[in-house]
Amino acid sequence: YPKTHDLLWGFLRKDTADACQCQFALHSAFQTQSVVERRVAINWGNGKAYFFKGGQYVRYDLKTEKPDPGYPQTIAGSWKGLWTSGIDAAVKWGNFAFFFKGGQYMKWDIAKDAMAPGYPMPINASTWPGLWTSNIDAAVDWGNGKAYFFKGSQYVKYDIASGKPDPGYPAT
């Protein structure tokens, strides 16, 4: 099966050639030799995508296929209340972005450009029914009312409206 990050890059860019170009531009923006270290991607839905790696992030313009000028920046300097490094996964739906780290998650209010009050919260059966309780590898809103969550070789197809996974998940 394809690697999780390949699926996410392809979804963000819609084709493999653009995904490769996007990865190259981000690799240059982060000025790193490591392609193994985790990068978390989230499509903001406004022509921009955000990529988090370590304690930094890059805002990427999907139209120009380049990082915006002035990036990378520190997470701590721009995302008040969000973990300053080590984000495992992120997904946006509606007016919120959800960030996952270890056994916790945070909810970012996009309209207010701020962390929603009361976070972080644990990932458990009452907050995210049907998901693993820690170390989610990746997440993506597929744009059809479904979000996909990945961990290792498994994935969960999550119904956004009901807040539950579809029957039969996790699957491999």
mmCIF file of N, CA, C and O in Angstrom, residues 89-152:
data_model
loop_
_atom_site.group_PDB
_atom_site.id
_atom_site.type_symbol
_atom_site.label_atom_id
_atom_site.label_comp_id
_atom_site.label_asym_id
_atom_site.label_seq_id
_atom_site.Cartn_x
_atom_site.Cartn_y
_atom_site.Cartn_z
ATOM 1 N N ALA A 89 -0.187 14.731 13.778
ATOM 2 C CA ALA A 89 -1.138 14.778 12.662
ATOM 3 C C ALA A 89 -2.021 16.010 12.819
ATOM 4 O O ALA A 89 -2.127 16.573 13.910
ATOM 5 N N ALA A 90 -2.657 16.409 11.726
ATOM 6 C CA ALA A 90 -3.581 17.538 11.747
ATOM 7 C C ALA A 90 -4.617 17.347 10.656
ATOM 8 O O ALA A 90 -4.327 16.765 9.613
ATOM 9 N N VAL A 91 -5.820 17.830 10.907
ATOM 10 C CA VAL A 91 -6.883 17.778 9.915
ATOM 11 C C VAL A 91 -7.787 18.994 10.114
ATOM 12 O O VAL A 91 -8.005 19.441 11.237
ATOM 13 N N LYS A 92 -8.279 19.540 9.020
ATOM 14 C CA LYS A 92 -9.201 20.680 9.070
ATOM 15 C C LYS A 92 -10.546 20.238 8.539
ATOM 16 O O LYS A 92 -10.622 19.558 7.519
ATOM 17 N N TRP A 93 -11.591 20.596 9.272
ATOM 18 C CA TRP A 93 -12.917 20.531 8.681
ATOM 19 C C TRP A 93 -13.761 21.621 9.287
ATOM 20 O O TRP A 93 -13.594 22.001 10.441
ATOM 21 N N GLY A 94 -14.615 22.179 8.432
ATOM 22 C CA GLY A 94 -15.405 23.328 8.859
ATOM 23 C C GLY A 94 -14.490 24.477 9.244
ATOM 24 O O GLY A 94 -13.515 24.758 8.560
ATOM 25 N N ASN A 95 -14.813 25.117 10.360
ATOM 26 C CA ASN A 95 -14.040 26.267 10.830
ATOM 27 C C ASN A 95 -12.999 25.893 11.873
ATOM 28 O O ASN A 95 -12.548 26.763 12.621
ATOM 29 N N PHE A 96 -12.666 24.620 11.936
ATOM 30 C CA PHE A 96 -11.717 24.163 12.949
ATOM 31 C C PHE A 96 -10.625 23.305 12.338
ATOM 32 O O PHE A 96 -10.840 22.598 11.361
ATOM 33 N N ALA A 97 -9.463 23.362 12.967
ATOM 34 C CA ALA A 97 -8.362 22.459 12.655
ATOM 35 C C ALA A 97 -8.068 21.680 13.925
ATOM 36 O O ALA A 97 -8.052 22.247 15.022
ATOM 37 N N PHE A 98 -7.870 20.388 13.774
ATOM 38 C CA PHE A 98 -7.572 19.518 14.905
ATOM 39 C C PHE A 98 -6.137 19.040 14.781
ATOM 40 O O PHE A 98 -5.732 18.557 13.723
ATOM 41 N N PHE A 99 -5.380 19.188 15.865
ATOM 42 C CA PHE A 99 -3.988 18.776 15.922
ATOM 43 C C PHE A 99 -3.855 17.645 16.935
ATOM 44 O O PHE A 99 -4.455 17.703 18.013
ATOM 45 N N PHE A 100 -3.071 16.642 16.598
ATOM 46 C CA PHE A 100 -2.911 15.456 17.432
ATOM 47 C C PHE A 100 -1.447 15.280 17.804
ATOM 48 O O PHE A 100 -0.561 15.460 16.970
ATOM 49 N N LYS A 101 -1.224 14.919 19.079
ATOM 50 C CA LYS A 101 0.131 14.633 19.557
ATOM 51 C C LYS A 101 0.018 13.611 20.673
ATOM 52 O O LYS A 101 -0.663 13.868 21.682
ATOM 53 N N GLY A 102 0.681 12.467 20.489
ATOM 54 C CA GLY A 102 0.607 11.421 21.506
ATOM 55 C C GLY A 102 -0.833 11.017 21.753
ATOM 56 O O GLY A 102 -1.556 10.680 20.823
ATOM 57 N N GLY A 103 -1.280 11.096 22.985
ATOM 58 C CA GLY A 103 -2.647 10.733 23.352
ATOM 59 C C GLY A 103 -3.567 11.916 23.534
ATOM 60 O O GLY A 103 -4.617 11.800 24.173
ATOM 61 N N GLN A 104 -3.199 13.078 22.969
ATOM 62 C CA GLN A 104 -4.009 14.288 23.122
ATOM 63 C C GLN A 104 -4.310 14.936 21.769
ATOM 64 O O GLN A 104 -3.645 14.659 20.775
ATOM 65 N N TYR A 105 -5.308 15.830 21.803
ATOM 66 C CA TYR A 105 -5.590 16.633 20.615
ATOM 67 C C TYR A 105 -5.937 18.043 21.035
ATOM 68 O O TYR A 105 -6.293 18.306 22.192
ATOM 69 N N MET A 106 -5.819 18.962 20.088
ATOM 70 C CA MET A 106 -6.190 20.362 20.285
ATOM 71 C C MET A 106 -7.092 20.797 19.142
ATOM 72 O O MET A 106 -7.002 20.273 18.035
ATOM 73 N N LYS A 107 -7.927 21.771 19.425
ATOM 74 C CA LYS A 107 -8.881 22.299 18.440
ATOM 75 C C LYS A 107 -8.579 23.778 18.218
ATOM 76 O O LYS A 107 -8.679 24.583 19.140
ATOM 77 N N TRP A 108 -8.206 24.106 16.988
ATOM 78 C CA TRP A 108 -7.879 25.479 16.612
ATOM 79 C C TRP A 108 -9.107 26.108 15.953
ATOM 80 O O TRP A 108 -9.653 25.564 14.990
ATOM 81 N N ASP A 109 -9.547 27.251 16.460
ATOM 82 C CA ASP A 109 -10.669 27.990 15.895
ATOM 83 C C ASP A 109 -10.126 28.893 14.798
ATOM 84 O O ASP A 109 -9.434 29.882 15.073
ATOM 85 N N ILE A 110 -10.422 28.552 13.557
ATOM 86 C CA ILE A 110 -9.856 29.277 12.420
ATOM 87 C C ILE A 110 -10.390 30.707 12.352
ATOM 88 O O ILE A 110 -9.638 31.649 12.095
ATOM 89 N N ALA A 111 -11.687 30.900 12.602
ATOM 90 C CA ALA A 111 -12.278 32.235 12.533
ATOM 91 C C ALA A 111 -11.644 33.178 13.562
ATOM 92 O O ALA A 111 -11.423 34.357 13.279
ATOM 93 N N LYS A 112 -11.331 32.664 14.741
ATOM 94 C CA LYS A 112 -10.725 33.483 15.798
ATOM 95 C C LYS A 112 -9.199 33.461 15.747
ATOM 96 O O LYS A 112 -8.556 34.202 16.484
ATOM 97 N N ASP A 113 -8.644 32.606 14.903
ATOM 98 C CA ASP A 113 -7.207 32.411 14.805
ATOM 99 C C ASP A 113 -6.602 32.176 16.191
ATOM 100 O O ASP A 113 -5.624 32.799 16.583
ATOM 101 N N ALA A 114 -7.242 31.239 16.912
ATOM 102 C CA ALA A 114 -6.814 30.961 18.285
ATOM 103 C C ALA A 114 -7.219 29.547 18.698
ATOM 104 O O ALA A 114 -8.157 28.967 18.137
ATOM 105 N N MET A 115 -6.520 29.044 19.693
ATOM 106 C CA MET A 115 -6.863 27.744 20.262
ATOM 107 C C MET A 115 -8.204 27.865 20.972
ATOM 108 O O MET A 115 -8.459 28.853 21.682
ATOM 109 N N ALA A 116 -9.073 26.893 20.755
ATOM 110 C CA ALA A 116 -10.343 26.863 21.473
ATOM 111 C C ALA A 116 -10.053 26.615 22.953
ATOM 112 O O ALA A 116 -9.086 25.926 23.294
ATOM 113 N N PRO A 117 -10.866 27.168 23.853
ATOM 114 C CA PRO A 117 -10.606 26.978 25.287
ATOM 115 C C PRO A 117 -10.741 25.515 25.705
ATOM 116 O O PRO A 117 -11.518 24.758 25.126
ATOM 117 N N GLY A 118 -9.964 25.139 26.727
ATOM 118 C CA GLY A 118 -10.094 23.815 27.317
ATOM 119 C C GLY A 118 -9.222 22.734 26.712
ATOM 120 O O GLY A 118 -9.393 21.560 27.029
ATOM 121 N N TYR A 119 -8.286 23.101 25.863
ATOM 122 C CA TYR A 119 -7.429 22.116 25.205
ATOM 123 C C TYR A 119 -6.007 22.238 25.698
ATOM 124 O O TYR A 119 -5.613 23.310 26.113
ATOM 125 N N PRO A 120 -5.250 21.144 25.698
ATOM 126 C CA PRO A 120 -5.487 19.855 25.051
ATOM 127 C C PRO A 120 -6.464 18.980 25.821
ATOM 128 O O PRO A 120 -6.696 19.173 27.015
ATOM 129 N N MET A 121 -7.026 18.014 25.081
ATOM 130 C CA MET A 121 -7.910 17.014 25.653
ATOM 131 C C MET A 121 -7.412 15.630 25.246
ATOM 132 O O MET A 121 -6.723 15.493 24.238
ATOM 133 N N PRO A 122 -7.800 14.601 26.003
ATOM 134 C CA PRO A 122 -7.359 13.251 25.641
ATOM 135 C C PRO A 122 -8.118 12.717 24.426
ATOM 136 O O PRO A 122 -9.275 13.068 24.201
ATOM 137 N N ILE A 123 -7.440 11.888 23.660
ATOM 138 C CA ILE A 123 -8.100 11.140 22.589
ATOM 139 C C ILE A 123 -8.664 9.887 23.250
ATOM 140 O O ILE A 123 -7.906 9.065 23.751
ATOM 141 N N ASN A 124 -9.978 9.777 23.295
ATOM 142 C CA ASN A 124 -10.592 8.600 23.921
ATOM 143 C C ASN A 124 -11.942 8.316 23.272
ATOM 144 O O ASN A 124 -12.338 8.998 22.323
ATOM 145 N N ALA A 125 -12.656 7.337 23.790
ATOM 146 C CA ALA A 125 -13.924 6.900 23.190
ATOM 147 C C ALA A 125 -14.995 7.982 23.235
ATOM 148 O O ALA A 125 -15.903 7.983 22.400
ATOM 149 N N SER A 126 -14.913 8.919 24.168
ATOM 150 C CA SER A 126 -15.935 9.966 24.211
ATOM 151 C C SER A 126 -15.574 11.168 23.336
ATOM 152 O O SER A 126 -16.456 11.853 22.830
ATOM 153 N N THR A 127 -14.274 11.431 23.139
ATOM 154 C CA THR A 127 -13.892 12.581 22.308
ATOM 155 C C THR A 127 -13.729 12.217 20.836
ATOM 156 O O THR A 127 -14.060 13.018 19.963
ATOM 157 N N TRP A 128 -13.201 11.041 20.555
ATOM 158 C CA TRP A 128 -12.989 10.565 19.179
ATOM 159 C C TRP A 128 -13.356 9.086 19.110
ATOM 160 O O TRP A 128 -12.472 8.223 19.042
ATOM 161 N N PRO A 129 -14.660 8.767 19.128
ATOM 162 C CA PRO A 129 -15.051 7.357 19.110
ATOM 163 C C PRO A 129 -14.494 6.620 17.889
ATOM 164 O O PRO A 129 -14.528 7.134 16.778
ATOM 165 N N GLY A 130 -13.950 5.435 18.139
ATOM 166 C CA GLY A 130 -13.462 4.602 17.051
ATOM 167 C C GLY A 130 -12.051 4.876 16.598
ATOM 168 O O GLY A 130 -11.536 4.170 15.739
ATOM 169 N N LEU A 131 -11.394 5.908 17.159
ATOM 170 C CA LEU A 131 -10.004 6.184 16.790
ATOM 171 C C LEU A 131 -9.072 5.574 17.823
ATOM 172 O O LEU A 131 -9.458 5.286 18.951
ATOM 173 N N TRP A 132 -7.829 5.419 17.432
ATOM 174 C CA TRP A 132 -6.809 4.983 18.369
ATOM 175 C C TRP A 132 -6.648 6.063 19.424
ATOM 176 O O TRP A 132 -6.879 7.239 19.165
ATOM 177 N N THR A 133 -6.202 5.689 20.595
ATOM 178 C CA THR A 133 -6.093 6.647 21.688
ATOM 179 C C THR A 133 -4.745 7.351 21.746
ATOM 180 O O THR A 133 -4.544 8.211 22.611
ATOM 181 N N SER A 134 -3.837 7.029 20.832
ATOM 182 C CA SER A 134 -2.549 7.732 20.808
ATOM 183 C C SER A 134 -1.835 7.517 19.479
ATOM 184 O O SER A 134 -2.142 6.594 18.736
ATOM 185 N N ASN A 135 -0.898 8.407 19.242
ATOM 186 C CA ASN A 135 0.066 8.292 18.134
ATOM 187 C C ASN A 135 -0.564 8.102 16.759
ATOM 188 O O ASN A 135 -0.174 7.226 15.997
ATOM 189 N N ILE A 136 -1.511 8.951 16.417
ATOM 190 C CA ILE A 136 -2.091 8.956 15.072
ATOM 191 C C ILE A 136 -1.021 9.473 14.114
ATOM 192 O O ILE A 136 -0.385 10.498 14.373
ATOM 193 N N ASP A 137 -0.798 8.759 13.015
ATOM 194 C CA ASP A 137 0.265 9.118 12.076
ATOM 195 C C ASP A 137 -0.118 10.268 11.152
ATOM 196 O O ASP A 137 0.727 11.098 10.817
ATOM 197 N N ALA A 138 -1.358 10.303 10.686
ATOM 198 C CA ALA A 138 -1.771 11.319 9.726
ATOM 199 C C ALA A 138 -3.288 11.366 9.664
ATOM 200 O O ALA A 138 -3.965 10.414 10.063
ATOM 201 N N ALA A 139 -3.802 12.477 9.146
ATOM 202 C CA ALA A 139 -5.243 12.640 8.976
ATOM 203 C C ALA A 139 -5.488 13.571 7.797
ATOM 204 O O ALA A 139 -4.680 14.460 7.528
ATOM 205 N N VAL A 140 -6.598 13.347 7.101
ATOM 206 C CA VAL A 140 -6.947 14.211 5.973
ATOM 207 C C VAL A 140 -8.463 14.223 5.794
ATOM 208 O O VAL A 140 -9.120 13.196 5.921
ATOM 209 N N ASP A 141 -9.021 15.402 5.564
ATOM 210 C CA ASP A 141 -10.430 15.543 5.193
ATOM 211 C C ASP A 141 -10.493 15.320 3.693
ATOM 212 O O ASP A 141 -9.874 16.047 2.920
ATOM 213 N N TRP A 142 -11.235 14.302 3.268
ATOM 214 C CA TRP A 142 -11.268 13.930 1.859
ATOM 215 C C TRP A 142 -12.176 14.835 1.040
ATOM 216 O O TRP A 142 -12.204 14.751 -0.180
ATOM 217 N N GLY A 143 -12.937 15.715 1.685
ATOM 218 C CA GLY A 143 -13.776 16.662 0.963
ATOM 219 C C GLY A 143 -15.134 16.123 0.573
ATOM 220 O O GLY A 143 -15.897 16.792 -0.122
ATOM 221 N N ASN A 144 -15.477 14.942 1.051
ATOM 222 C CA ASN A 144 -16.774 14.330 0.725
ATOM 223 C C ASN A 144 -17.568 13.974 1.981
ATOM 224 O O ASN A 144 -18.394 13.084 1.960
ATOM 225 N N GLY A 145 -17.279 14.677 3.069
ATOM 226 C CA GLY A 145 -17.924 14.368 4.330
ATOM 227 C C GLY A 145 -17.212 13.300 5.133
ATOM 228 O O GLY A 145 -17.677 12.900 6.188
ATOM 229 N N LYS A 146 -16.086 12.838 4.621
ATOM 230 C CA LYS A 146 -15.299 11.798 5.296
ATOM 231 C C LYS A 146 -13.890 12.323 5.568
ATOM 232 O O LYS A 146 -13.323 13.071 4.776
ATOM 233 N N ALA A 147 -13.356 11.907 6.696
ATOM 234 C CA ALA A 147 -11.955 12.152 7.018
ATOM 235 C C ALA A 147 -11.297 10.795 7.197
ATOM 236 O O ALA A 147 -11.948 9.833 7.608
ATOM 237 N N TYR A 148 -10.033 10.715 6.859
ATOM 238 C CA TYR A 148 -9.281 9.475 7.010
ATOM 239 C C TYR A 148 -8.174 9.696 8.031
ATOM 240 O O TYR A 148 -7.460 10.704 7.972
ATOM 241 N N PHE A 149 -8.064 8.760 8.960
ATOM 242 C CA PHE A 149 -7.023 8.775 9.975
ATOM 243 C C PHE A 149 -6.152 7.544 9.764
ATOM 244 O O PHE A 149 -6.678 6.458 9.506
ATOM 245 N N PHE A 150 -4.840 7.703 9.894
ATOM 246 C CA PHE A 150 -3.889 6.641 9.625
ATOM 247 C C PHE A 150 -3.018 6.389 10.842
ATOM 248 O O PHE A 150 -2.579 7.331 11.511
ATOM 249 N N LYS A 151 -2.760 5.112 11.092
ATOM 250 C CA LYS A 151 -1.800 4.704 12.121
ATOM 251 C C LYS A 151 -1.177 3.397 11.670
ATOM 252 O O LYS A 151 -1.876 2.394 11.510
ATOM 253 N N GLY A 152 0.138 3.430 11.448
ATOM 254 C CA GLY A 152 0.815 2.245 10.941
ATOM 255 C C GLY A 152 0.200 1.810 9.630
ATOM 256 O O GLY A 152 0.010 2.607 8.715
#
